[in-house]
Amino acid sequence: MTFPFTAARATLISDDTVRADAAEMAAGMGLPDTSAEGWRYSPVGDLDLDSLQPVTAPPTVSLPKISEYEDHLAALDVAASVTVINGFVTSVEVADGWAAKGLVVAEQPFTMPPLAEEPNFFDVLHTGFAPAGLVVSVPDGLVVDEPIVIRNHLTAQSAGFSSLTVDVANNAEVMVLEHFTSEAGCLGVPITNFVVGDRATLKHTSVQDLDPSSWQIGRILGSAGQFGVLSSGLVAFGGKYARVRTDIDLVGRGAKGELVGAYFCDGDQIIDYRTFQHHRAKDTISDLLFKGTVDDEAGSVYTGMIHIHPDGAGSNAFQTNRNIKLGEQAWAWSVPNLQIENNEVRCSHASTVSPVDPDQRFYLHSRGVPPTVADRLIVAGFFEEALKRVPIQPAAEMARALISAKLDQRLGIK
């Protein structure tokens, strides 16, 4: 079959040389090399690009309701509601009261933020095929205490390249909740850029519930200024292979980055997280907790790097990844790392991969709890530490419902 991501198709989105050049560059690059550290343990070489259709015009379909879990979103009072289909922003509704106060949620051309490394195949492909993205701008001092909800959906066999930029000015606060869904056989390449000003706060949560035959290769780049707080929660249950790389730059003194993740994969799914906590200024704080469960023949990948830069004196950095294996053939790679260039710091990292705790199981069995029910209680309890730290709690309720559904499926309960 013919490589579908051609320069001719890229220029159907908009006729400019940047798109055409990016498409031609991607065609010459090929998929990432899994011997490279950033792609180790990944099955990215299995991606069938020829089966995908790049989307070059806004879709005419309406957003379907994928599952009952979306009721959690429908019940929210929101500052803004956004729909993205196949990478195209198809609707934006901003509550009048927030618009009057200066909150901007709008479609704007996307500019790739500076990357910490040479762009890979998917970054270049994104440059060629991403339509106008979504920009959220919060003016100085505005506290937006209702979430901005973004529903991001892919139709069957599509390749969608969505973009989100959130700019939080000094002393401002905002919450952004994303929900990713898809039909069968898709590829989603979302790129997100967060800029958090001095003494500003961003609370972000992503719930990924893709079709089990779809792929996601996502990227988050965030920075926080002096005493700014960037909190990001990543909750993932879907996808055949779903990967998110997160780079957090703490560039102002006293800046804080909080990362929490919860994931449950079964069948032959692989969920993959790569995180980088960069402490570039004094007295910065980062705290990461990712917890996951793998069942059947599914797998998870977590690699993380805490990097204390030379000007990072007084930094505190923590990184924890814990995994439960429910299936004998399930697997989890967990590789935390430290790079310290200033000795006046406090850092820790920890990772575990283990089956259900036999002591907890024995305790429940001794009180008459059947084995399958005991495992269900243990797994649900295992996730609570992470779910309580999800920045936007309605997303944690969605996650609990999705975890319950996974466990029901495991026990044959409909």
mmCIF file of C-alpha atoms in Angstrom:
data_model
loop_
_atom_site.group_PDB
_atom_site.id
_atom_site.type_symbol
_atom_site.label_atom_id
_atom_site.label_comp_id
_atom_site.label_asym_id
_atom_site.label_seq_id
_atom_site.Cartn_x
_atom_site.Cartn_y
_atom_site.Cartn_z
ATOM 1 C CA MET A 1 0.000 0.000 0.000
ATOM 2 C CA THR A 2 1.010 3.643 -0.490
ATOM 3 C CA PHE A 3 2.197 5.695 2.482
ATOM 4 C CA PRO A 4 -0.911 7.811 3.208
ATOM 5 C CA PHE A 5 0.743 10.814 4.884
ATOM 6 C CA THR A 6 1.856 12.602 1.736
ATOM 7 C CA ALA A 7 2.707 16.253 1.156
ATOM 8 C CA ALA A 8 -0.228 16.524 -1.241
ATOM 9 C CA ARG A 9 -2.642 15.455 1.489
ATOM 10 C CA ALA A 10 -1.030 17.708 4.088
ATOM 11 C CA THR A 11 -1.577 20.784 1.934
ATOM 12 C CA LEU A 12 -5.290 19.990 1.696
ATOM 13 C CA ILE A 13 -5.527 21.203 5.321
ATOM 14 C CA SER A 14 -3.837 24.470 4.404
ATOM 15 C CA ASP A 15 -1.589 25.242 1.483
ATOM 16 C CA ASP A 16 1.781 26.091 2.968
ATOM 17 C CA THR A 17 5.315 24.839 2.541
ATOM 18 C CA VAL A 18 5.793 24.009 6.236
ATOM 19 C CA ARG A 19 3.174 21.272 6.042
ATOM 20 C CA ALA A 20 4.523 19.869 2.800
ATOM 21 C CA ASP A 21 8.104 19.879 4.081
ATOM 22 C CA ALA A 22 7.067 18.133 7.308
ATOM 23 C CA ALA A 23 5.154 15.429 5.452
ATOM 24 C CA GLU A 24 8.120 14.779 3.174
ATOM 25 C CA MET A 25 10.462 14.665 6.169
ATOM 26 C CA ALA A 26 8.210 12.167 7.973
ATOM 27 C CA ALA A 27 8.091 9.929 4.908
ATOM 28 C CA GLY A 28 11.873 9.771 4.954
ATOM 29 C CA MET A 29 12.203 9.178 8.703
ATOM 30 C CA GLY A 30 10.149 6.073 9.319
ATOM 31 C CA LEU A 31 8.863 4.933 12.705
ATOM 32 C CA PRO A 32 11.065 5.480 15.784
ATOM 33 C CA ASP A 33 13.868 3.018 16.482
ATOM 34 C CA THR A 34 12.974 0.914 19.522
ATOM 35 C CA SER A 35 16.649 0.475 20.373
ATOM 36 C CA ALA A 36 16.737 4.185 21.252
ATOM 37 C CA GLU A 37 16.265 4.833 24.963
ATOM 38 C CA GLY A 38 13.154 6.955 24.503
ATOM 39 C CA TRP A 39 11.342 4.143 22.688
ATOM 40 C CA ARG A 40 12.718 1.105 24.478
ATOM 41 C CA TYR A 41 10.066 -1.496 25.400
ATOM 42 C CA SER A 42 7.638 0.059 22.880
ATOM 43 C CA PRO A 43 5.830 -1.920 20.131
ATOM 44 C CA VAL A 44 5.736 1.170 17.916
ATOM 45 C CA GLY A 45 7.178 -0.822 15.017
ATOM 46 C CA ASP A 46 3.881 -2.741 14.848
ATOM 47 C CA LEU A 47 1.865 0.350 13.909
ATOM 48 C CA ASP A 48 0.269 -0.145 10.480
ATOM 49 C CA LEU A 49 0.395 3.341 8.989
ATOM 50 C CA ASP A 50 -1.033 2.139 5.675
ATOM 51 C CA SER A 51 -4.346 1.268 7.345
ATOM 52 C CA LEU A 52 -4.891 4.857 8.494
ATOM 53 C CA GLN A 53 -6.547 7.801 6.785
ATOM 54 C CA PRO A 54 -5.200 11.282 7.565
ATOM 55 C CA VAL A 55 -8.127 13.656 8.025
ATOM 56 C CA THR A 56 -7.771 16.812 5.951
ATOM 57 C CA ALA A 57 -11.131 18.545 6.481
ATOM 58 C CA PRO A 58 -13.429 19.151 9.453
ATOM 59 C CA PRO A 59 -15.731 16.160 9.986
ATOM 60 C CA THR A 60 -19.460 16.443 9.428
ATOM 61 C CA VAL A 61 -20.362 13.750 11.967
ATOM 62 C CA SER A 62 -21.696 14.643 15.400
ATOM 63 C CA LEU A 63 -19.995 13.484 18.551
ATOM 64 C CA PRO A 64 -21.409 10.122 19.665
ATOM 65 C CA LYS A 65 -21.976 9.096 23.231
ATOM 66 C CA ILE A 66 -19.448 6.328 23.739
ATOM 67 C CA SER A 67 -20.412 5.081 27.198
ATOM 68 C CA GLU A 68 -22.383 5.772 30.321
ATOM 69 C CA TYR A 69 -19.225 7.096 31.992
ATOM 70 C CA GLU A 70 -19.701 10.370 30.150
ATOM 71 C CA ASP A 71 -22.660 11.078 32.416
ATOM 72 C CA HIS A 72 -20.065 12.220 34.952
ATOM 73 C CA LEU A 73 -19.095 14.978 32.513
ATOM 74 C CA ALA A 74 -22.645 15.904 31.569
ATOM 75 C CA ALA A 75 -23.495 16.619 35.203
ATOM 76 C CA LEU A 76 -20.727 19.188 35.638
ATOM 77 C CA ASP A 77 -21.136 22.948 35.729
ATOM 78 C CA VAL A 78 -18.427 24.050 33.311
ATOM 79 C CA ALA A 79 -16.658 27.248 32.347
ATOM 80 C CA ALA A 80 -16.382 26.011 28.770
ATOM 81 C CA SER A 81 -17.220 22.936 26.732
ATOM 82 C CA VAL A 82 -15.188 21.941 23.668
ATOM 83 C CA THR A 83 -15.539 19.170 21.093
ATOM 84 C CA VAL A 84 -12.600 17.938 19.022
ATOM 85 C CA ILE A 85 -13.151 15.292 16.319
ATOM 86 C CA ASN A 86 -10.226 13.821 14.374
ATOM 87 C CA GLY A 87 -8.027 16.677 15.573
ATOM 88 C CA PHE A 88 -10.398 19.423 14.378
ATOM 89 C CA VAL A 89 -12.054 21.742 16.894
ATOM 90 C CA THR A 90 -15.721 21.420 15.927
ATOM 91 C CA SER A 91 -17.440 23.363 18.719
ATOM 92 C CA VAL A 92 -16.529 25.753 21.529
ATOM 93 C CA GLU A 93 -18.995 27.052 24.098
ATOM 94 C CA VAL A 94 -17.774 29.446 26.783
ATOM 95 C CA ALA A 95 -20.098 30.419 29.610
ATOM 96 C CA ASP A 96 -21.029 34.089 29.238
ATOM 97 C CA GLY A 97 -19.937 34.969 32.744
ATOM 98 C CA TRP A 98 -16.418 33.638 32.230
ATOM 99 C CA ALA A 99 -16.053 35.170 28.785
ATOM 100 C CA ALA A 100 -16.962 38.550 30.271
ATOM 101 C CA LYS A 101 -14.157 38.128 32.822
ATOM 102 C CA GLY A 102 -11.594 37.581 30.086
ATOM 103 C CA LEU A 103 -11.357 33.798 29.793
ATOM 104 C CA VAL A 104 -10.471 32.871 26.209
ATOM 105 C CA VAL A 105 -11.150 29.406 24.812
ATOM 106 C CA ALA A 106 -10.741 29.514 21.052
ATOM 107 C CA GLU A 107 -9.441 27.849 17.921
ATOM 108 C CA GLN A 108 -6.047 29.188 16.849
ATOM 109 C CA PRO A 109 -3.189 28.031 14.619
ATOM 110 C CA PHE A 110 -0.856 25.729 16.511
ATOM 111 C CA THR A 111 2.872 26.366 16.866
ATOM 112 C CA MET A 112 5.018 23.483 18.032
ATOM 113 C CA PRO A 113 6.660 24.413 21.373
ATOM 114 C CA PRO A 114 10.430 23.950 21.736
ATOM 115 C CA LEU A 115 11.313 20.304 22.323
ATOM 116 C CA ALA A 116 14.009 18.977 24.622
ATOM 117 C CA GLU A 117 15.295 16.619 21.937
ATOM 118 C CA GLU A 118 15.305 16.207 18.190
ATOM 119 C CA PRO A 119 11.710 15.874 16.914
ATOM 120 C CA ASN A 120 10.678 12.282 16.306
ATOM 121 C CA PHE A 121 8.510 10.887 13.525
ATOM 122 C CA PHE A 122 5.244 11.688 15.308
ATOM 123 C CA ASP A 123 6.242 15.287 16.121
ATOM 124 C CA VAL A 124 7.049 15.867 12.459
ATOM 125 C CA LEU A 125 3.856 14.161 11.300
ATOM 126 C CA HIS A 126 1.923 16.392 13.705
ATOM 127 C CA THR A 127 3.472 19.487 12.124
ATOM 128 C CA GLY A 128 2.330 18.292 8.715
ATOM 129 C CA PHE A 129 -1.220 17.236 9.572
ATOM 130 C CA ALA A 130 -2.409 19.129 12.664
ATOM 131 C CA PRO A 131 -5.267 21.553 11.947
ATOM 132 C CA ALA A 132 -5.790 24.686 14.017
ATOM 133 C CA GLY A 133 -5.637 23.787 17.687
ATOM 134 C CA LEU A 134 -7.362 24.880 20.867
ATOM 135 C CA VAL A 135 -5.965 27.717 22.966
ATOM 136 C CA VAL A 136 -7.024 28.438 26.542
ATOM 137 C CA SER A 137 -5.854 31.797 27.879
ATOM 138 C CA VAL A 138 -6.508 32.885 31.462
ATOM 139 C CA PRO A 139 -5.771 36.548 32.229
ATOM 140 C CA ASP A 140 -3.789 37.821 35.192
ATOM 141 C CA GLY A 141 -5.521 37.182 38.514
ATOM 142 C CA LEU A 142 -8.606 35.369 37.183
ATOM 143 C CA VAL A 143 -9.591 32.298 39.211
ATOM 144 C CA VAL A 144 -11.725 29.966 37.075
ATOM 145 C CA ASP A 145 -13.329 27.604 39.590
ATOM 146 C CA GLU A 146 -15.335 25.570 37.065
ATOM 147 C CA PRO A 147 -13.595 23.161 34.675
ATOM 148 C CA ILE A 148 -13.050 23.529 30.969
ATOM 149 C CA VAL A 149 -14.139 20.168 29.521
ATOM 150 C CA ILE A 150 -12.687 18.941 26.220
ATOM 151 C CA ARG A 151 -14.093 15.843 24.523
ATOM 152 C CA ASN A 152 -11.612 14.506 21.988
ATOM 153 C CA HIS A 153 -12.917 11.774 19.649
ATOM 154 C CA LEU A 154 -11.551 9.813 16.675
ATOM 155 C CA THR A 155 -13.709 8.154 14.028
ATOM 156 C CA ALA A 156 -12.898 4.717 12.590
ATOM 157 C CA GLN A 157 -9.524 4.268 10.852
ATOM 158 C CA SER A 158 -8.706 7.966 11.207
ATOM 159 C CA ALA A 159 -5.430 9.594 12.161
ATOM 160 C CA GLY A 160 -6.067 12.720 14.222
ATOM 161 C CA PHE A 161 -3.492 15.306 15.292
ATOM 162 C CA SER A 162 -4.955 17.512 18.006
ATOM 163 C CA SER A 163 -3.285 20.447 19.743
ATOM 164 C CA LEU A 164 -3.957 22.161 23.049
ATOM 165 C CA THR A 165 -2.193 25.184 24.527
ATOM 166 C CA VAL A 166 -3.086 26.437 28.007
ATOM 167 C CA ASP A 167 -1.564 29.764 29.077
ATOM 168 C CA VAL A 168 -2.227 30.699 32.702
ATOM 169 C CA ALA A 169 -1.104 34.242 33.507
ATOM 170 C CA ASN A 170 0.372 35.332 36.838
ATOM 171 C CA ASN A 171 -1.851 34.760 39.893
ATOM 172 C CA ALA A 172 -4.531 33.023 37.789
ATOM 173 C CA GLU A 173 -6.076 29.560 38.237
ATOM 174 C CA VAL A 174 -7.837 27.165 35.856
ATOM 175 C CA MET A 175 -8.957 23.524 35.544
ATOM 176 C CA VAL A 176 -8.844 21.572 32.256
ATOM 177 C CA LEU A 177 -10.428 18.127 31.894
ATOM 178 C CA GLU A 178 -9.856 16.086 28.712
ATOM 179 C CA HIS A 179 -11.726 12.923 27.722
ATOM 180 C CA PHE A 180 -10.272 10.851 24.867
ATOM 181 C CA THR A 181 -12.483 8.307 23.060
ATOM 182 C CA SER A 182 -12.385 6.592 19.684
ATOM 183 C CA GLU A 183 -13.919 4.124 17.310
ATOM 184 C CA ALA A 184 -11.872 1.189 15.968
ATOM 185 C CA GLY A 185 -8.464 1.268 14.318
ATOM 186 C CA CYS A 186 -7.458 4.889 14.958
ATOM 187 C CA LEU A 187 -4.270 6.787 15.688
ATOM 188 C CA GLY A 188 -4.355 9.858 17.921
ATOM 189 C CA VAL A 189 -1.333 12.151 18.252
ATOM 190 C CA PRO A 190 -2.283 14.867 20.767
ATOM 191 C CA ILE A 191 0.336 17.465 21.686
ATOM 192 C CA THR A 192 -0.297 19.679 24.692
ATOM 193 C CA ASN A 193 1.613 22.735 25.907
ATOM 194 C CA PHE A 194 1.092 24.213 29.392
ATOM 195 C CA VAL A 195 2.528 27.572 30.450
ATOM 196 C CA VAL A 196 1.887 28.414 34.111
ATOM 197 C CA GLY A 197 2.859 31.892 35.274
ATOM 198 C CA ASP A 198 4.171 33.158 38.603
ATOM 199 C CA ARG A 199 1.923 32.141 41.516
ATOM 200 C CA ALA A 200 -0.530 30.661 39.027
ATOM 201 C CA THR A 201 -2.190 27.236 39.238
ATOM 202 C CA LEU A 202 -3.216 24.770 36.543
ATOM 203 C CA LYS A 203 -5.126 21.604 37.394
ATOM 204 C CA HIS A 204 -5.263 19.222 34.437
ATOM 205 C CA THR A 205 -6.722 15.736 34.133
ATOM 206 C CA SER A 206 -6.916 13.436 31.121
ATOM 207 C CA VAL A 207 -9.172 10.363 30.947
ATOM 208 C CA GLN A 208 -8.207 8.035 28.088
ATOM 209 C CA ASP A 209 -10.853 5.457 27.126
ATOM 210 C CA LEU A 210 -9.989 4.612 23.520
ATOM 211 C CA ASP A 211 -11.235 1.601 21.600
ATOM 212 C CA PRO A 212 -8.920 -1.379 22.349
ATOM 213 C CA SER A 213 -7.781 -1.466 18.705
ATOM 214 C CA SER A 214 -6.663 2.183 18.573
ATOM 215 C CA TRP A 215 -3.286 3.798 19.206
ATOM 216 C CA GLN A 216 -2.286 7.006 20.963
ATOM 217 C CA ILE A 217 1.117 8.692 20.884
ATOM 218 C CA GLY A 218 0.728 11.772 23.080
ATOM 219 C CA ARG A 219 3.019 14.450 24.378
ATOM 220 C CA ILE A 220 2.698 17.013 27.180
ATOM 221 C CA LEU A 221 5.153 19.872 27.665
ATOM 222 C CA GLY A 222 4.651 22.089 30.698
ATOM 223 C CA SER A 223 6.457 24.872 32.521
ATOM 224 C CA ALA A 224 5.793 26.654 35.805
ATOM 225 C CA GLY A 225 7.079 30.052 36.898
ATOM 226 C CA GLN A 226 7.939 31.369 40.335
ATOM 227 C CA PHE A 227 5.741 29.622 42.931
ATOM 228 C CA GLY A 228 3.498 28.385 40.134
ATOM 229 C CA VAL A 229 1.755 25.015 40.502
ATOM 230 C CA LEU A 230 1.197 22.586 37.630
ATOM 231 C CA SER A 231 -0.848 19.507 38.577
ATOM 232 C CA SER A 232 -1.537 16.878 35.921
ATOM 233 C CA GLY A 233 -3.463 13.628 36.268
ATOM 234 C CA LEU A 234 -3.367 10.908 33.609
ATOM 235 C CA VAL A 235 -5.984 8.161 33.786
ATOM 236 C CA ALA A 236 -5.841 5.458 31.095
ATOM 237 C CA PHE A 237 -7.867 2.340 30.361
ATOM 238 C CA GLY A 238 -8.128 2.032 26.565
ATOM 239 C CA GLY A 239 -6.035 1.663 23.459
ATOM 240 C CA LYS A 240 -4.012 -1.141 21.949
ATOM 241 C CA TYR A 241 -0.873 0.896 22.556
ATOM 242 C CA ALA A 242 -1.295 4.202 24.385
ATOM 243 C CA ARG A 243 1.732 6.315 25.203
ATOM 244 C CA VAL A 244 2.121 9.746 26.786
ATOM 245 C CA ARG A 245 5.415 11.495 27.326
ATOM 246 C CA THR A 246 5.303 14.319 29.892
ATOM 247 C CA ASP A 247 8.045 16.933 30.337
ATOM 248 C CA ILE A 248 7.605 19.323 33.260
ATOM 249 C CA ASP A 249 10.017 22.268 33.536
ATOM 250 C CA LEU A 250 10.102 24.031 36.902
ATOM 251 C CA VAL A 251 11.727 27.267 35.787
ATOM 252 C CA GLY A 252 10.815 29.681 38.592
ATOM 253 C CA ARG A 253 11.941 29.586 42.196
ATOM 254 C CA GLY A 254 9.492 27.629 44.358
ATOM 255 C CA ALA A 255 7.614 26.181 41.379
ATOM 256 C CA LYS A 256 5.789 22.913 41.978
ATOM 257 C CA GLY A 257 4.873 20.062 39.649
ATOM 258 C CA GLU A 258 2.472 17.303 40.677
ATOM 259 C CA LEU A 259 1.964 14.243 38.453
ATOM 260 C CA VAL A 260 -0.420 11.395 39.198
ATOM 261 C CA GLY A 261 -1.366 8.442 37.031
ATOM 262 C CA ALA A 262 -3.781 5.504 37.229
ATOM 263 C CA TYR A 263 -3.994 2.829 34.523
ATOM 264 C CA PHE A 264 -5.540 -0.621 34.070
ATOM 265 C CA CYS A 265 -4.754 -2.681 30.987
ATOM 266 C CA ASP A 266 -5.916 -6.149 30.011
ATOM 267 C CA GLY A 267 -6.131 -8.348 26.926
ATOM 268 C CA ASP A 268 -3.029 -7.473 24.896
ATOM 269 C CA GLN A 269 -3.023 -3.743 25.688
ATOM 270 C CA ILE A 270 0.145 -1.785 26.410
ATOM 271 C CA ILE A 271 0.039 1.516 28.292
ATOM 272 C CA ASP A 272 3.278 3.493 28.269
ATOM 273 C CA TYR A 273 4.288 6.565 30.286
ATOM 274 C CA ARG A 274 7.558 8.484 30.008
ATOM 275 C CA THR A 275 8.030 11.347 32.483
ATOM 276 C CA PHE A 276 10.696 14.012 32.936
ATOM 277 C CA GLN A 277 10.777 16.246 36.026
ATOM 278 C CA HIS A 278 13.204 19.105 35.361
ATOM 279 C CA HIS A 279 14.235 21.245 38.347
ATOM 280 C CA ARG A 280 15.854 24.304 36.795
ATOM 281 C CA ALA A 281 15.474 26.772 39.694
ATOM 282 C CA LYS A 282 15.944 26.900 43.455
ATOM 283 C CA ASP A 283 13.507 25.428 45.972
ATOM 284 C CA THR A 284 11.376 23.681 43.372
ATOM 285 C CA ILE A 285 9.194 20.678 44.217
ATOM 286 C CA SER A 286 7.971 17.762 42.138
ATOM 287 C CA ASP A 287 5.923 14.802 43.305
ATOM 288 C CA LEU A 288 4.968 11.898 41.035
ATOM 289 C CA LEU A 289 2.796 8.875 41.831
ATOM 290 C CA PHE A 290 1.736 6.412 39.120
ATOM 291 C CA LYS A 291 -0.169 3.224 39.959
ATOM 292 C CA GLY A 292 -1.244 0.548 37.500
ATOM 293 C CA THR A 293 -2.705 -2.922 37.135
ATOM 294 C CA VAL A 294 -1.969 -5.358 34.296
ATOM 295 C CA ASP A 295 -3.999 -8.479 33.513
ATOM 296 C CA ASP A 296 -4.141 -11.259 30.894
ATOM 297 C CA GLU A 297 -1.203 -10.703 28.496
ATOM 298 C CA ALA A 298 -1.226 -6.921 28.832
ATOM 299 C CA GLY A 299 1.766 -4.812 29.741
ATOM 300 C CA SER A 300 2.760 -1.413 31.031
ATOM 301 C CA VAL A 301 5.862 0.696 30.636
ATOM 302 C CA TYR A 302 6.960 3.443 32.986
ATOM 303 C CA THR A 303 10.270 5.250 32.647
ATOM 304 C CA GLY A 304 10.885 8.421 34.594
ATOM 305 C CA MET A 305 13.710 10.900 35.023
ATOM 306 C CA ILE A 306 14.199 13.390 37.826
ATOM 307 C CA HIS A 307 16.774 15.910 36.630
ATOM 308 C CA ILE A 308 18.137 18.403 39.135
ATOM 309 C CA HIS A 309 19.898 21.067 37.082
ATOM 310 C CA PRO A 310 22.898 23.066 38.399
ATOM 311 C CA ASP A 311 20.674 25.947 39.609
ATOM 312 C CA GLY A 312 18.264 23.584 41.383
ATOM 313 C CA ALA A 313 19.582 23.935 44.946
ATOM 314 C CA GLY A 314 16.996 23.239 47.631
ATOM 315 C CA SER A 315 14.813 21.143 45.335
ATOM 316 C CA ASN A 316 12.630 18.299 46.557
ATOM 317 C CA ALA A 317 11.730 15.594 44.038
ATOM 318 C CA PHE A 318 9.814 12.357 44.491
ATOM 319 C CA GLN A 319 8.923 9.637 41.997
ATOM 320 C CA THR A 320 6.931 6.459 42.721
ATOM 321 C CA ASN A 321 5.553 3.820 40.357
ATOM 322 C CA ARG A 322 3.696 0.766 41.689
ATOM 323 C CA ASN A 323 2.143 -2.052 39.668
ATOM 324 C CA ILE A 324 -0.023 -5.089 40.388
ATOM 325 C CA LYS A 325 0.106 -8.122 38.092
ATOM 326 C CA LEU A 326 -3.205 -9.977 38.015
ATOM 327 C CA GLY A 327 -2.402 -12.336 35.121
ATOM 328 C CA GLU A 328 0.511 -14.759 34.979
ATOM 329 C CA GLN A 329 1.411 -13.577 31.465
ATOM 330 C CA ALA A 330 1.007 -9.882 32.271
ATOM 331 C CA TRP A 331 4.139 -7.754 32.519
ATOM 332 C CA ALA A 332 5.307 -4.324 33.640
ATOM 333 C CA TRP A 333 8.560 -2.460 33.059
ATOM 334 C CA SER A 334 9.294 0.206 35.656
ATOM 335 C CA VAL A 335 12.499 2.216 35.312
ATOM 336 C CA PRO A 336 12.897 5.310 37.527
ATOM 337 C CA ASN A 337 16.052 7.418 37.120
ATOM 338 C CA LEU A 338 17.851 10.315 38.789
ATOM 339 C CA GLN A 339 20.274 12.864 37.356
ATOM 340 C CA ILE A 340 21.534 15.244 40.029
ATOM 341 C CA GLU A 341 23.780 18.235 39.272
ATOM 342 C CA ASN A 342 23.416 19.997 42.629
ATOM 343 C CA ASN A 343 24.013 18.298 45.975
ATOM 344 C CA GLU A 344 21.744 20.504 48.110
ATOM 345 C CA VAL A 345 18.595 18.570 47.264
ATOM 346 C CA ARG A 346 16.307 15.836 48.519
ATOM 347 C CA CYS A 347 15.261 13.170 46.015
ATOM 348 C CA SER A 348 13.737 9.716 46.125
ATOM 349 C CA HIS A 349 12.449 7.204 43.620
ATOM 350 C CA ALA A 350 10.780 3.839 44.014
ATOM 351 C CA SER A 351 9.110 1.220 41.854
ATOM 352 C CA THR A 352 7.436 -2.138 42.440
ATOM 353 C CA VAL A 353 5.940 -4.833 40.221
ATOM 354 C CA SER A 354 4.224 -7.616 42.131
ATOM 355 C CA PRO A 355 1.152 -9.857 42.246
ATOM 356 C CA VAL A 356 -1.692 -9.227 44.660
ATOM 357 C CA ASP A 357 -0.318 -9.064 48.209
ATOM 358 C CA PRO A 358 -0.733 -12.594 49.644
ATOM 359 C CA ASP A 359 -1.074 -11.240 53.193
ATOM 360 C CA GLN A 360 -3.993 -9.017 52.192
ATOM 361 C CA ARG A 361 -5.568 -11.908 50.301
ATOM 362 C CA PHE A 362 -5.135 -14.270 53.282
ATOM 363 C CA TYR A 363 -6.650 -11.707 55.648
ATOM 364 C CA LEU A 364 -9.775 -11.439 53.493
ATOM 365 C CA HIS A 365 -9.981 -15.203 52.882
ATOM 366 C CA SER A 366 -9.804 -15.854 56.619
ATOM 367 C CA ARG A 367 -12.913 -13.718 56.988
ATOM 368 C CA GLY A 368 -14.869 -15.644 54.394
ATOM 369 C CA VAL A 369 -14.296 -13.408 51.378
ATOM 370 C CA PRO A 370 -14.079 -15.492 48.139
ATOM 371 C CA PRO A 371 -10.748 -15.216 46.244
ATOM 372 C CA THR A 372 -12.111 -13.316 43.232
ATOM 373 C CA VAL A 373 -13.979 -10.858 45.430
ATOM 374 C CA ALA A 374 -10.884 -10.416 47.586
ATOM 375 C CA ASP A 375 -8.767 -9.528 44.555
ATOM 376 C CA ARG A 376 -11.400 -7.050 43.438
ATOM 377 C CA LEU A 377 -11.362 -5.288 46.812
ATOM 378 C CA ILE A 378 -7.568 -5.230 46.904
ATOM 379 C CA VAL A 379 -7.236 -3.774 43.399
ATOM 380 C CA ALA A 380 -9.897 -1.125 43.989
ATOM 381 C CA GLY A 381 -8.182 -0.136 47.222
ATOM 382 C CA PHE A 382 -4.781 -0.107 45.544
ATOM 383 C CA PHE A 383 -5.892 2.649 43.155
ATOM 384 C CA GLU A 384 -7.396 4.905 45.829
ATOM 385 C CA GLU A 385 -4.109 6.526 46.827
ATOM 386 C CA ALA A 386 -3.678 7.783 43.266
ATOM 387 C CA LEU A 387 -7.334 8.579 42.581
ATOM 388 C CA LYS A 388 -7.583 10.796 45.656
ATOM 389 C CA ARG A 389 -4.778 12.894 44.168
ATOM 390 C CA VAL A 390 -6.348 13.324 40.721
ATOM 391 C CA PRO A 391 -6.526 17.132 40.315
ATOM 392 C CA ILE A 392 -10.133 17.198 39.029
ATOM 393 C CA GLN A 393 -12.154 14.803 41.159
ATOM 394 C CA PRO A 394 -15.077 14.136 38.776
ATOM 395 C CA ALA A 395 -12.461 12.424 36.612
ATOM 396 C CA ALA A 396 -11.585 10.208 39.563
ATOM 397 C CA GLU A 397 -15.235 9.145 39.721
ATOM 398 C CA MET A 398 -15.070 8.235 36.032
ATOM 399 C CA ALA A 399 -11.913 6.248 36.750
ATOM 400 C CA ARG A 400 -13.559 4.320 39.573
ATOM 401 C CA ALA A 401 -16.414 3.374 37.245
ATOM 402 C CA LEU A 402 -13.977 2.237 34.553
ATOM 403 C CA ILE A 403 -11.939 0.201 37.058
ATOM 404 C CA SER A 404 -15.139 -1.434 38.272
ATOM 405 C CA ALA A 405 -16.072 -2.300 34.679
ATOM 406 C CA LYS A 406 -12.654 -3.862 34.059
ATOM 407 C CA LEU A 407 -12.973 -5.957 37.212
ATOM 408 C CA ASP A 408 -16.535 -6.982 36.301
ATOM 409 C CA GLN A 409 -15.279 -8.128 32.915
ATOM 410 C CA ARG A 410 -12.540 -10.147 34.599
ATOM 411 C CA LEU A 411 -15.111 -11.891 36.798
ATOM 412 C CA GLY A 412 -17.576 -12.419 33.953
ATOM 413 C CA ILE A 413 -20.109 -9.983 35.395
ATOM 414 C CA LYS A 414 -22.136 -7.984 32.869
#
